[in-house]
Coordinates of C-alpha atoms in Angstrom, one line a residue:
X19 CA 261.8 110.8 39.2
X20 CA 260.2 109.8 42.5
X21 CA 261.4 111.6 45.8
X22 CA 261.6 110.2 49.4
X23 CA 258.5 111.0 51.0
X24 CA 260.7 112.5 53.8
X25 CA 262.9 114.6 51.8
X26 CA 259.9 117.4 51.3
X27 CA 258.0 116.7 54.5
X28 CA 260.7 117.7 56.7
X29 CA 264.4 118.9 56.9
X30 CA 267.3 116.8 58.4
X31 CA 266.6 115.5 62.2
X32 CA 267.3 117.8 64.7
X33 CA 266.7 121.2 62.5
X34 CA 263.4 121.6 64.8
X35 CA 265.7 121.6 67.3
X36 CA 268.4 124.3 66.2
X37 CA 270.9 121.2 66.5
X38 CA 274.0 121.1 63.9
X39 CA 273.0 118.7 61.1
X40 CA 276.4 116.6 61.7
X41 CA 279.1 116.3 64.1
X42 CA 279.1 117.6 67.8
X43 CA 275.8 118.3 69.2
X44 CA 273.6 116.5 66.1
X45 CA 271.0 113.7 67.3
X46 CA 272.8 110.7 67.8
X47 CA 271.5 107.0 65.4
X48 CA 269.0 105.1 66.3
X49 CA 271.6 102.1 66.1
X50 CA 274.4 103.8 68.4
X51 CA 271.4 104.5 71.0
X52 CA 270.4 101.0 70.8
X53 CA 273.9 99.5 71.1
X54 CA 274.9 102.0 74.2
X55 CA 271.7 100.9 76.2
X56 CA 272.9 97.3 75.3
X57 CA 276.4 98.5 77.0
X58 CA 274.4 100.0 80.0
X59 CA 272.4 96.7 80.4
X60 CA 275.7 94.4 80.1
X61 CA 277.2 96.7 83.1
X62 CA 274.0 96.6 85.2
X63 CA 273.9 92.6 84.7
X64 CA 277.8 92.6 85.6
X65 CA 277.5 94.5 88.6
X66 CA 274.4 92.6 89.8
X67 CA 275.7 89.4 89.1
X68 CA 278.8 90.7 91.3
X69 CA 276.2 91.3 93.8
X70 CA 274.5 88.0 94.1
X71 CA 277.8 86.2 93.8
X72 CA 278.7 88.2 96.9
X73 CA 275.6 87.7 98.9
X74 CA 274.1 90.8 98.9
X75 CA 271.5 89.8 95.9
X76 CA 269.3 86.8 96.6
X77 CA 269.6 85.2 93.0
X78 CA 265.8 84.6 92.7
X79 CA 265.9 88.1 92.4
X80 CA 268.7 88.8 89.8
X81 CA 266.4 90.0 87.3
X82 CA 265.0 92.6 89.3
X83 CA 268.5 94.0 90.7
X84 CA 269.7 94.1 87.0
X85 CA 266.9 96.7 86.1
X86 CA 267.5 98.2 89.5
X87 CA 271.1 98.8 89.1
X88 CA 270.7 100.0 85.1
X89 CA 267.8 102.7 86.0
X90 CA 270.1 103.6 89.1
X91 CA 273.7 104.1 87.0
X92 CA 271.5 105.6 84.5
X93 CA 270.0 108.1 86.6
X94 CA 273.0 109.2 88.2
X95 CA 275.4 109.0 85.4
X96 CA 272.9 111.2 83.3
X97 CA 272.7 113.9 86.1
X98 CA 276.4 113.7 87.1
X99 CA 278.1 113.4 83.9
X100 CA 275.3 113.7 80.8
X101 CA 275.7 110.4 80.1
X102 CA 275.5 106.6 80.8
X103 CA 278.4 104.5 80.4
X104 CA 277.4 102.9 77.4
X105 CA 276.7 106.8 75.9
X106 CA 279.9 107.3 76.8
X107 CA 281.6 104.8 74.9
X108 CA 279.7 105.3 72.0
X109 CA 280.5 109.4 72.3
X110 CA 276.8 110.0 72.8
X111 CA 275.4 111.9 76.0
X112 CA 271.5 113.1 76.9
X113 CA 271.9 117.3 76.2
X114 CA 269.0 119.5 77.7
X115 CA 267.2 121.3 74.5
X116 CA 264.7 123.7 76.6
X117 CA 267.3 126.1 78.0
X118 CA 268.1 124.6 81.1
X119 CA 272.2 123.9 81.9
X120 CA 271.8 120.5 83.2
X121 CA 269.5 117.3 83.1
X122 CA 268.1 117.7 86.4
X123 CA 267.6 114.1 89.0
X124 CA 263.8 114.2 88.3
X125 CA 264.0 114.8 84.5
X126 CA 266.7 111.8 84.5
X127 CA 265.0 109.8 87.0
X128 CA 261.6 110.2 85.2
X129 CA 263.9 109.7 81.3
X130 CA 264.8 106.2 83.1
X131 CA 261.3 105.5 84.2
X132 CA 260.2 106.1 80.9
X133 CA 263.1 103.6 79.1
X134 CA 262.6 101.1 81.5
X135 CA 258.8 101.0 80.5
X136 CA 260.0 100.1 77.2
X137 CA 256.8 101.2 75.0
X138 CA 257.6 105.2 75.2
X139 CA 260.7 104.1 73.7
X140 CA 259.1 103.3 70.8
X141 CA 257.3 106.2 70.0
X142 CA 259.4 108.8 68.3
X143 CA 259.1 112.3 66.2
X144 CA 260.2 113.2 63.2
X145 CA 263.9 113.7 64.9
X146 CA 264.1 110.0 66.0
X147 CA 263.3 111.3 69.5
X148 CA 261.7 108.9 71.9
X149 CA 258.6 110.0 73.9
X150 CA 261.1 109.7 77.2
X151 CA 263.0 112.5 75.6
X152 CA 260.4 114.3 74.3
X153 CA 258.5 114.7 77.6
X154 CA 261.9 115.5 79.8
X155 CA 263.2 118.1 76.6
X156 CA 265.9 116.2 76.0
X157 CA 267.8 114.7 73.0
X158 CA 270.9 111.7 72.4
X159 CA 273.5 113.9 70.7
X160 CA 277.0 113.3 69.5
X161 CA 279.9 114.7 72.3

């Protein structure tokens, strides 16, 4: 009977990573990171749309404050808190896996930088890591 090439090449995502198979701490779905980024760009959109209808956002340039406002909540959510606010309701956050007690405003900043870009995104491990985590050691996990 045929195996699943995957099923003898590796062991479940996140066992590289000492991370618990399931539950708390385990690497978050591709499909709840994709949905809680959708969240964070619905919030960004709302708040810069709230800024143009108030003036302070010329609307030729609403496209631009919308990524400006996502990479900025992102960036300080992920530093202040471990998550964004579309993490957070989906019951994901961005833990540190090389040792280190926080995501620091430079590995956030640069995980953001690196989202935004689109294309590292796209590129992931055998974990279902994206290069943006990969290169700040980080990981999605379940809270």
């Amino acid at each position: 009977m045929p195996r699943s090439i995957g099923s003898w090449l590796s062991g479940p995502p996140g066992e590289t990573l000492e991370l618990p198979e399931s539950g708390p701490g385990s690497l978050a779905g591709i499909g709840r990171r994709f949905t809680a980024l959708l969240v964070d760009w619905l919030v960004a959109y709302g708040l810069a749309g709230l800024g143009a209808t108030l003036g302070l956002v010329p609307r030729s340039a609403l496209a631009t404050a919308v990524l400006v406002v996502w990479l900025v909540l992102g960036i300080v959510a992920v530093r202040l808190f471990e998550f964004t606010p579309g993490q957070f309701a989906l019951g994901l956050r961005v833990a540190s896996i090389d040792g280190r007690l926080h995501v620091g405003l430079g590995r956030a900043a640069l995980r953001g930088v690196l989202i935004a870009l689109v294309i590292p995104a796209l590129f992931v491990d055998a974990d279902g890591r994206g290069l943006q985590d990969r290169v700040t050691g980080t990981a999605v996990v379940r809270r």
